[in-house]
XYZ file of C-alpha atoms in Angstrom:
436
model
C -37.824 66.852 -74.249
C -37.774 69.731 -76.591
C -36.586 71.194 -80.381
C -35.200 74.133 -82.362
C -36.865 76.138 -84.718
C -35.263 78.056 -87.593
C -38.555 80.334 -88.298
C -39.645 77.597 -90.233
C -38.832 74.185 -89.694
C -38.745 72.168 -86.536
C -35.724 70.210 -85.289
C -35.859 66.745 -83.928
C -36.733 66.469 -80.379
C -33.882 66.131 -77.699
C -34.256 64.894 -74.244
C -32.512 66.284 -71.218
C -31.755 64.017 -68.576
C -31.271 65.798 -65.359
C -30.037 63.871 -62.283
C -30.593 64.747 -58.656
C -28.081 63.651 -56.561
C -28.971 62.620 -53.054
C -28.312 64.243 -49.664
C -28.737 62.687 -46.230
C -31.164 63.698 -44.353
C -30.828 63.955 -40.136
C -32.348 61.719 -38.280
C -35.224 62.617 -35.593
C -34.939 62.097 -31.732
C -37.941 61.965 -29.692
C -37.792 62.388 -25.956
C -38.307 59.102 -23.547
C -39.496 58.353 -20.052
C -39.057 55.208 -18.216
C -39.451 54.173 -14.628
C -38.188 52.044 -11.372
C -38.224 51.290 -7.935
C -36.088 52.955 -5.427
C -32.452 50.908 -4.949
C -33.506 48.841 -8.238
C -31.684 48.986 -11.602
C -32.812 49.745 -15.022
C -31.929 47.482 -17.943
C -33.488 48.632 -20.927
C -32.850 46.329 -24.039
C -31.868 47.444 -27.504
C -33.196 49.605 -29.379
C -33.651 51.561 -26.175
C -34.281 55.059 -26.370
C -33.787 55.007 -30.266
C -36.953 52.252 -30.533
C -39.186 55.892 -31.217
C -36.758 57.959 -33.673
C -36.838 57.770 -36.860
C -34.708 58.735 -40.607
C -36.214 58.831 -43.635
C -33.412 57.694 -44.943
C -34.060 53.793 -43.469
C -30.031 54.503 -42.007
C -28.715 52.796 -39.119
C -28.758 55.076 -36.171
C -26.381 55.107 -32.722
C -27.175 56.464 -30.052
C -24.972 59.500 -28.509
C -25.078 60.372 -24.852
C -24.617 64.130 -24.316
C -25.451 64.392 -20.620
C -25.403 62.179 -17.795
C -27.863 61.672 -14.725
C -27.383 63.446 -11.612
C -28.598 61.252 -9.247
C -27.557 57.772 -10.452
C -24.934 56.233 -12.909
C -25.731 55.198 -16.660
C -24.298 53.211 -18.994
C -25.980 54.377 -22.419
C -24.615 51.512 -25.878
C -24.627 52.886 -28.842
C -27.978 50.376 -30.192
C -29.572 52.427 -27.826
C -29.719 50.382 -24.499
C -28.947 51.471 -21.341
C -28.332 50.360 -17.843
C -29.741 53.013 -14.649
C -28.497 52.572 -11.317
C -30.064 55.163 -8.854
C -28.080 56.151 -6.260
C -28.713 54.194 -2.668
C -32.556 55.567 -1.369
C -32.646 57.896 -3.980
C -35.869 58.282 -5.558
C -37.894 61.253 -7.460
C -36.956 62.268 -11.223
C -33.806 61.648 -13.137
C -33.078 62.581 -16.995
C -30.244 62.618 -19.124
C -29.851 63.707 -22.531
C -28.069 61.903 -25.760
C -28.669 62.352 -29.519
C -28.718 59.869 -32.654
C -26.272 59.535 -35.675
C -26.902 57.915 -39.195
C -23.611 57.807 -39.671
C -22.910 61.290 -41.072
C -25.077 63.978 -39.227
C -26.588 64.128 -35.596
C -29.877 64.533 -34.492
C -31.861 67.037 -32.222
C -31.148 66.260 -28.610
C -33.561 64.520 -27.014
C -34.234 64.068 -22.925
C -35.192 60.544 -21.273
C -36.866 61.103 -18.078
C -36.648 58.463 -15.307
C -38.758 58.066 -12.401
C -37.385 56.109 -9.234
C -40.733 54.922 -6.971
C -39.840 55.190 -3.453
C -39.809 52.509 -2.054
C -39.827 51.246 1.671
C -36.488 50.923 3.634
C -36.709 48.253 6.259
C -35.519 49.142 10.050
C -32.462 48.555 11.128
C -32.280 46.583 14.878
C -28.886 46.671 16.734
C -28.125 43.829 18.961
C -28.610 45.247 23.077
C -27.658 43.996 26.356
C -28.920 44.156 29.694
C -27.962 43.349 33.450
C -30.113 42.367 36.504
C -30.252 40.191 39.826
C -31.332 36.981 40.201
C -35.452 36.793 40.638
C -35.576 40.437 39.084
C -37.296 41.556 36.092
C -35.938 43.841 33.916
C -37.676 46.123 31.325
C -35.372 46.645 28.418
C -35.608 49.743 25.986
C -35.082 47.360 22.618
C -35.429 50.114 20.220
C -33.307 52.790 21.609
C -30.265 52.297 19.307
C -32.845 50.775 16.514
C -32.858 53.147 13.505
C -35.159 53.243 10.315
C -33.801 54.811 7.240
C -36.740 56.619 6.344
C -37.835 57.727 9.710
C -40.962 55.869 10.029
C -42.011 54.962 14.046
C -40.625 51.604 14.836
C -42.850 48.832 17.306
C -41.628 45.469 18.651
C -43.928 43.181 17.199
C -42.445 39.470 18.296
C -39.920 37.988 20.936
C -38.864 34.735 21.262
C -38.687 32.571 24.257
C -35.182 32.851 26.407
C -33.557 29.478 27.611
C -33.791 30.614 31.204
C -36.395 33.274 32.046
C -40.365 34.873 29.508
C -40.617 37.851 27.900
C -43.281 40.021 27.430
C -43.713 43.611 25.017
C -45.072 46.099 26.878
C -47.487 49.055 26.052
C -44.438 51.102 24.929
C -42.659 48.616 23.289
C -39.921 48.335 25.708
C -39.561 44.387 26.689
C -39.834 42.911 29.967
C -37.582 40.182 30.796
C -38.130 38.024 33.911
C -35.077 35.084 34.760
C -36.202 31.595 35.981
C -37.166 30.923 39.552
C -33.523 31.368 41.216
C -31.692 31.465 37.993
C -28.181 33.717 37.722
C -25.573 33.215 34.233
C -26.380 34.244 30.962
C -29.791 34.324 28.825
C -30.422 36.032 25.792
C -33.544 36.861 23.099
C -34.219 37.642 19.812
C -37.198 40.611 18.939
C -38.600 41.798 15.708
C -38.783 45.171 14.819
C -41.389 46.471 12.489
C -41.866 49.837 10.312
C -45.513 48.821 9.757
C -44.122 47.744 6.061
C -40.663 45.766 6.716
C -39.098 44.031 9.474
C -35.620 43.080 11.431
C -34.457 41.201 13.898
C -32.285 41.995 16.540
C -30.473 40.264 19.531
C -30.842 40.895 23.517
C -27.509 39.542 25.874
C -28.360 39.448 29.630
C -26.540 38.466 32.247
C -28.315 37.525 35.632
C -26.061 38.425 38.708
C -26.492 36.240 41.819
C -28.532 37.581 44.579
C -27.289 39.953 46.914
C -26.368 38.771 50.254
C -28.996 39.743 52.932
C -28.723 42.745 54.783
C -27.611 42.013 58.266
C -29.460 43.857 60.751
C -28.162 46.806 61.910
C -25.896 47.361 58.946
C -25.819 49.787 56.241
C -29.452 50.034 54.350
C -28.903 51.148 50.520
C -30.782 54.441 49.275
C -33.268 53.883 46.734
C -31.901 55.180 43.379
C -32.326 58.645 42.657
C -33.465 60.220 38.989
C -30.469 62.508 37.737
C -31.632 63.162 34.263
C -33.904 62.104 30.785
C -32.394 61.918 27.160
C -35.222 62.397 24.647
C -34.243 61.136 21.117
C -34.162 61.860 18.511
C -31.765 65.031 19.152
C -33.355 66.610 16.097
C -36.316 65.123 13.532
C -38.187 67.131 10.645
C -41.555 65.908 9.946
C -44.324 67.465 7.281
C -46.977 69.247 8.297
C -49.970 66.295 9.244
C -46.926 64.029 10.194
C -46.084 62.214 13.184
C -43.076 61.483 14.742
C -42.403 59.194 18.011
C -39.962 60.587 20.446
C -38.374 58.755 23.048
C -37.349 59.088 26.463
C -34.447 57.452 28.364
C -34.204 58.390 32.671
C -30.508 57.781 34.044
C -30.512 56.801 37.728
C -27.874 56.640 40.431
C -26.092 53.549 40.425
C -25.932 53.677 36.840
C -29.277 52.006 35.605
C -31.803 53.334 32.851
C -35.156 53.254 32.404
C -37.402 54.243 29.294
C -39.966 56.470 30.651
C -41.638 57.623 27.323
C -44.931 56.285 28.422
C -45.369 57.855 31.770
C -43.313 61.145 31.317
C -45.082 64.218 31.152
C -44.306 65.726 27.355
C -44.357 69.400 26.231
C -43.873 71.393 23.113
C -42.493 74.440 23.100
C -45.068 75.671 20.388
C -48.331 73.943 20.033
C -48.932 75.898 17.018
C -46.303 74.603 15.374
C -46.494 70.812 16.771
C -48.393 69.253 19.416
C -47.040 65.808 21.533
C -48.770 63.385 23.398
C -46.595 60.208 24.673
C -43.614 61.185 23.095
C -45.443 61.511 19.727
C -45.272 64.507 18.174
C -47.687 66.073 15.050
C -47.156 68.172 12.928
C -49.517 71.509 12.979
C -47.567 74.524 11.127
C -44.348 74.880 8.924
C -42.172 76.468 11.577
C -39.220 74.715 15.028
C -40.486 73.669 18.586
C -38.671 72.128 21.202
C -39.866 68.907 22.773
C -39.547 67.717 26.424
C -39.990 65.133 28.951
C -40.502 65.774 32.880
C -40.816 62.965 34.794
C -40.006 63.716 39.288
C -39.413 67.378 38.867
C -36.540 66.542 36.549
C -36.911 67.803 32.607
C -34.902 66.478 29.812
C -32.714 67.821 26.859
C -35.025 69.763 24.239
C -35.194 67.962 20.895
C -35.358 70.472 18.202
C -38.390 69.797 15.707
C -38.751 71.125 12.346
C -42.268 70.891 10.780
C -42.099 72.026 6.936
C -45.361 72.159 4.114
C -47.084 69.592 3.780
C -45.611 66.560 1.793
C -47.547 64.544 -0.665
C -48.278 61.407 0.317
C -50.306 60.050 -2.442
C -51.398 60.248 -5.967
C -54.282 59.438 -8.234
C -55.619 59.503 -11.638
C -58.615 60.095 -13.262
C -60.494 58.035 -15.029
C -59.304 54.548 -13.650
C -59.252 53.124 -17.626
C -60.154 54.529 -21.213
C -60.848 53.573 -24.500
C -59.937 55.816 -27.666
C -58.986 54.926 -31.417
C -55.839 56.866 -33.391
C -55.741 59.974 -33.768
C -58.407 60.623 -30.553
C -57.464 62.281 -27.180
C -58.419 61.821 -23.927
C -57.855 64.104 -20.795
C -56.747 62.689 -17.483
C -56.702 64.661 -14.514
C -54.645 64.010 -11.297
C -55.521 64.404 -7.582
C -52.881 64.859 -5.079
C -53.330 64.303 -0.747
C -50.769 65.671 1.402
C -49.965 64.813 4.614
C -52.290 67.583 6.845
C -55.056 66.055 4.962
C -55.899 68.137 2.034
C -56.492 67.334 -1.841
C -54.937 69.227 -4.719
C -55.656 69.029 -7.701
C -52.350 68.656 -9.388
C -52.654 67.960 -13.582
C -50.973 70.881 -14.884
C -47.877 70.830 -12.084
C -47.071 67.187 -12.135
C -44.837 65.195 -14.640
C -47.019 62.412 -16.938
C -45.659 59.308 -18.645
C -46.730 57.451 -20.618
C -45.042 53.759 -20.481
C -45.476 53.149 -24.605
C -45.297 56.483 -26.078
C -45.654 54.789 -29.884
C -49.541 53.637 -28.247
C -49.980 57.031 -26.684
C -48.316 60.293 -25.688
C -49.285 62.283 -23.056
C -48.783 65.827 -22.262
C -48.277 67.915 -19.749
C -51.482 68.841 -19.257
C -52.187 65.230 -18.970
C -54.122 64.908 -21.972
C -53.600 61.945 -24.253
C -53.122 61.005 -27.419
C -54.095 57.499 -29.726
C -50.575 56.648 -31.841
C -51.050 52.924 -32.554
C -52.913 50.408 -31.574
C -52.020 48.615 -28.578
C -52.694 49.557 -24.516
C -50.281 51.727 -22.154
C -50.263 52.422 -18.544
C -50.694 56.460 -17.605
C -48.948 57.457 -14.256
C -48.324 61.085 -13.139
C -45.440 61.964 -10.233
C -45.073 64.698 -8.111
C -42.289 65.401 -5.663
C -41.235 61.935 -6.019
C -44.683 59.847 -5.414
C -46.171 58.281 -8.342
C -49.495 57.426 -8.979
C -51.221 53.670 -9.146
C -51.227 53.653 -12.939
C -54.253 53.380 -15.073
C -54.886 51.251 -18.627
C -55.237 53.188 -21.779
C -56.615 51.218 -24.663
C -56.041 52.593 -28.041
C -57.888 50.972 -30.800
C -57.615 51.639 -34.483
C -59.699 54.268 -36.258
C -61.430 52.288 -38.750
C -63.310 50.308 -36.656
C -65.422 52.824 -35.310
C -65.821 54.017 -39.011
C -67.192 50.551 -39.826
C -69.299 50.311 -37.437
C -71.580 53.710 -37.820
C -71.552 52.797 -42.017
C -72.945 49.622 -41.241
C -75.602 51.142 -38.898
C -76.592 53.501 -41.384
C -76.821 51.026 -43.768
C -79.020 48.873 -41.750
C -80.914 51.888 -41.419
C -82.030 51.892 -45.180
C -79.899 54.506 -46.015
C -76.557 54.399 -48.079
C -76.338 58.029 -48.677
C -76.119 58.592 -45.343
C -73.450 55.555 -44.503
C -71.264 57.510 -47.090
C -72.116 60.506 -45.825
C -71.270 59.098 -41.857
C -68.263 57.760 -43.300
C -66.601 60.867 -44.944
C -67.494 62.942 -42.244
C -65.995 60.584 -39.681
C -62.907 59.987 -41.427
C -62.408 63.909 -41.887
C -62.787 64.211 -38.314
C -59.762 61.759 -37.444
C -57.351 63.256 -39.971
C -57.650 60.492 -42.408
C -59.350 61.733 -45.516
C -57.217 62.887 -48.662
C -55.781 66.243 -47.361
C -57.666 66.116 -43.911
C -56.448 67.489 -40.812
C-alpha cells in the first residue's frame, strides 16, 4: 500500500496488487544401478528408474530413453519400468541412459548401471560310440567331444549299469567298459559329466563284434598295432595367470583304434616360465604363449598353443561385513580383491559400488556411504565382472541417537548439559536451523 502527498496533505492509501505468474520448473534425474544373474532377465516394476527423481512442481513425470545397452536389449515404459535381457553368457557392467519429462521440459540425463553376476554354465556331454570284440574291454575317452562353455576342467562323476557288460571310471576319467561273459550285439551307457558346479548327461553306443575265428596254425599271425600319432586338445586355450587348464591326449593306432593316453604320456611346455604341465594339466606362471605336448613311444603330438594373460579376479569382498549409521552419517567400506596367482588387492577406489536402495543409502566411488532414510540396503562392489557377497547397511533415523544422549545427561543431574548435548548433536547432523 501507499499515498500521495501534495506538500501538505496526505492522500488515501492505495494498494497494489502484483501477481506472479508461474513457470515450470524441470524435473531432476538421479542416476540408478540395479543388478542380475548371468542369462536372467530384469523386470523392474513401475516407477522404475523415476522411483528417485523428483519436481517441485508435484508433475507427472515419463520416463525418456536416450541410449540403449550395449550388451543386452531393453525395453524402457514411459512410468519408468523396464525389462533387461543380457545377451546369452554375457555378464560384467551394462548402462543406458534416458531422461524425465513433466510434460513440458526434460530433465538432466541420468545413467542406470546394471550388473550381470556370472553365473555358472553347465557342461555340455555329446552322445559317443565305441566298438570291440566279444570278451574285450574297452576304455572309452567319454569326454573327448564334451565341451564346457566356460572352460572349466570336466570329470566323469557317475555311469550307469549296461544291459550286457560293468563299467568302471578310471583315474583319468576315461570309462572302461567290459561285455558279458561271451556276449556280442549291442550295449550302451549313460555317464555324468561334472564342472565341479553343474552337470550333464551323455550317452555311450557299443557294439560287441563276435570273436575272431582262431588262428590256424601255420597261418598268417597279425602285427600288434603300431602308434602313428597323438592329438592333444584343446588346439588352443587361454587361461589367467594362477589358472589351470586340463589338456588332453588322444593316440591313433594302426588298424584304426584310439586310445586316450593323457595319463601316461610324457607332457612338455615349451616355456615353463610362462606355464608349467603335469598330466596334461597346464598352470599358469607368466602373461606370455607356450606350446604344449605329449610323447608317448618316441612319437610327439601336435603343439597346443597356450596363452596365459594377468591375472583375473576371482573373488571379491567387503569390509565391514554389516553397519549401523543414522541420516545424515557416513560410513566407509573398503573392498579386497584375490586374483587368480594368489594375490590380494586392495581395490575401493577402482571398483564400481552399488548400492541396492539408493533413497536408504548412496554410496560413492570411493565406497563411502551415506544415511538417506531410514530403512536397510545391501552394499556390493564389482570389478571386471565379479561381484562381491553383499553386506547389510542399517540406516536408522537421527533423532534417536539425539534422544538417547539428552536422556543420559539428564539422568546425570544435569539439564544444561542435555540441552547443551542436544544442540551440539543436532548441529553436527545438519539438522539445526541453518546447520550444515
Amino acid at each position: 500500500t501507499y499515498h500521495a502527498n501534495d506538500g501538505t496533505d496526505d492522500s488515501n492509501t492505495a494498494t497494489v496488487t502484483i501477481t506472479i505468474n508461474p513457470t515450470n520448473d524441470a524435473p531432476v534425474a538421479v542416476d540408478d544401478a540395479y543388478s542380475v544373474d548371468e542369462d536372467d532377465t530384469l523386470n523392474e516394476a513401475a516407477p522404475g528408474v523415476l522411483g528417485n527423481d523428483t519436481d517441485v512442481d508435484g508433475d507427472t513425470l515419463t520416463a525418456v530413453l536416450d541410449t540403449g545397452v550395449s550388451d543386452g536389449t531393453l525395453t524402457l515404459n514411459a512410468d519408468g519400468s523396464f525389462t533387461y535381457d543380457p545377451d546369452a553368457d554375457f555378464h560384467g557392467s551394462d548402462s543406458f541412459t534416458y531422461h524425465a519429462n513433466d510434460g513440458t521440459d526434460d530433465s538432466n540425463t541420468a545413467t542406470v548401471t546394471i550388473i550381470v553376476t556370472p553365473m555358472n554354465d553347465a557342461p555340455v556331454a555329446a552322445d559317443d560310440s565305441a566298438t570291440t570284440n566279444e570278451n574285450t574291454p574297452v576304455n572309452i575317452d567319454v569326454l573327448f567331444n564334451d565341451s564346457d562353455p566356460d572352460g572349466d576342467p570336466m570329470m566323469v562323476t557317475a555311469v550307469s549299469d549296461p544291459p550286457h557288460g560293468s563299467t568302471v571310471i578310471n583315474l583319468d576319467y576315461t570309462v572302461n567298459y567290459t561285455p558279458d561273459l561271451n556276449y556280442n550285439g549291442a550295449d550302451s551307457f549313460t555317464y555324468t559329466v561334472s564342472d565341479g558346479t553343474d552337470t550333464d548327461t551323455g550317452t555311450v553306443s557299443i557294439t560287441v563284434n563276435p570273436a575272431p575265428a582262431p588262428v590256424v596254425y601255420g597261418g598268417p599271425v597279425s602285427a600288434p598295432p603300431v602308434l602313428l600319432s597323438i592329438e592333444v586338445t584343446p588346439g588352443e586355450a587361454t587361461i589367467a595367470e594362477g589358472e589351470a587348464r586340463q589338456f588332453r591326449a588322444v593316440a591313433s593306432y594302426s588298424g584304426g583304434t584310439t586310445r586316450n593316453v593323457t595319463a601316461e604320456a610324457t607332457w612338455g611346455s615349451s616355456d615353463n616360465n610362462v606355464a608349467t604341465v603335469d598330466a596334461g594339466l597346464a598352470t599358469g606362471v607368466a602373461e606370455g604363449t607356450t606350446g604344449i605336448t605329449a610323447t608317448l613311444d618316441g612319437v610327439t603330438s601336435n603343439e597346443a598353443a597356450l596363452s596365459v594373460t594377468a591375472p583375473a579376479v576371482v573373488s571379491v569382498e567387503v569390509a565391514p561385513e554389516s553397519g549401523t549409521i543414522g541420516v545424515g552419517d557416513t560410513v566407509q567400506f573398503t573392498a579386497t580383491a584375490t586374483y587368480s596367482d594368489g594375490t590380494t588387492v586392495d581395490i575401493t577406489g577402482q571398483a564400481t559400488w552399488n548400492s541396492s536402495d539408493p533413497d536408504v543409502a548412496t554410496i560413492n566411488a570411493e565406497g563411502l556411504a551415506t544415511g538417506e532414510g531410514e530403512g536397510t540396503v545391501e552394499i556390493t562392489v564389482t570389478l571386471d565382472g565379479v561381484t562381491s557377497d553383499p553386506v547389510t547397511l542399517t540406516v536408522t533415523a537421527a533423532g534417536a541417537v539425539l534422544q538417547w544422549w539428552a536422556i543420559l545427561a539428564i539422568v546425570a543431574g544435569s539439564l544444561a548439559l542435555a540441552l547443551l548435548l542436544f544442540t551440539m548433536l543436532r548441529r553436527r547432523r545438519g539438522l539445526a536451523t541453518g546447520g550444515s
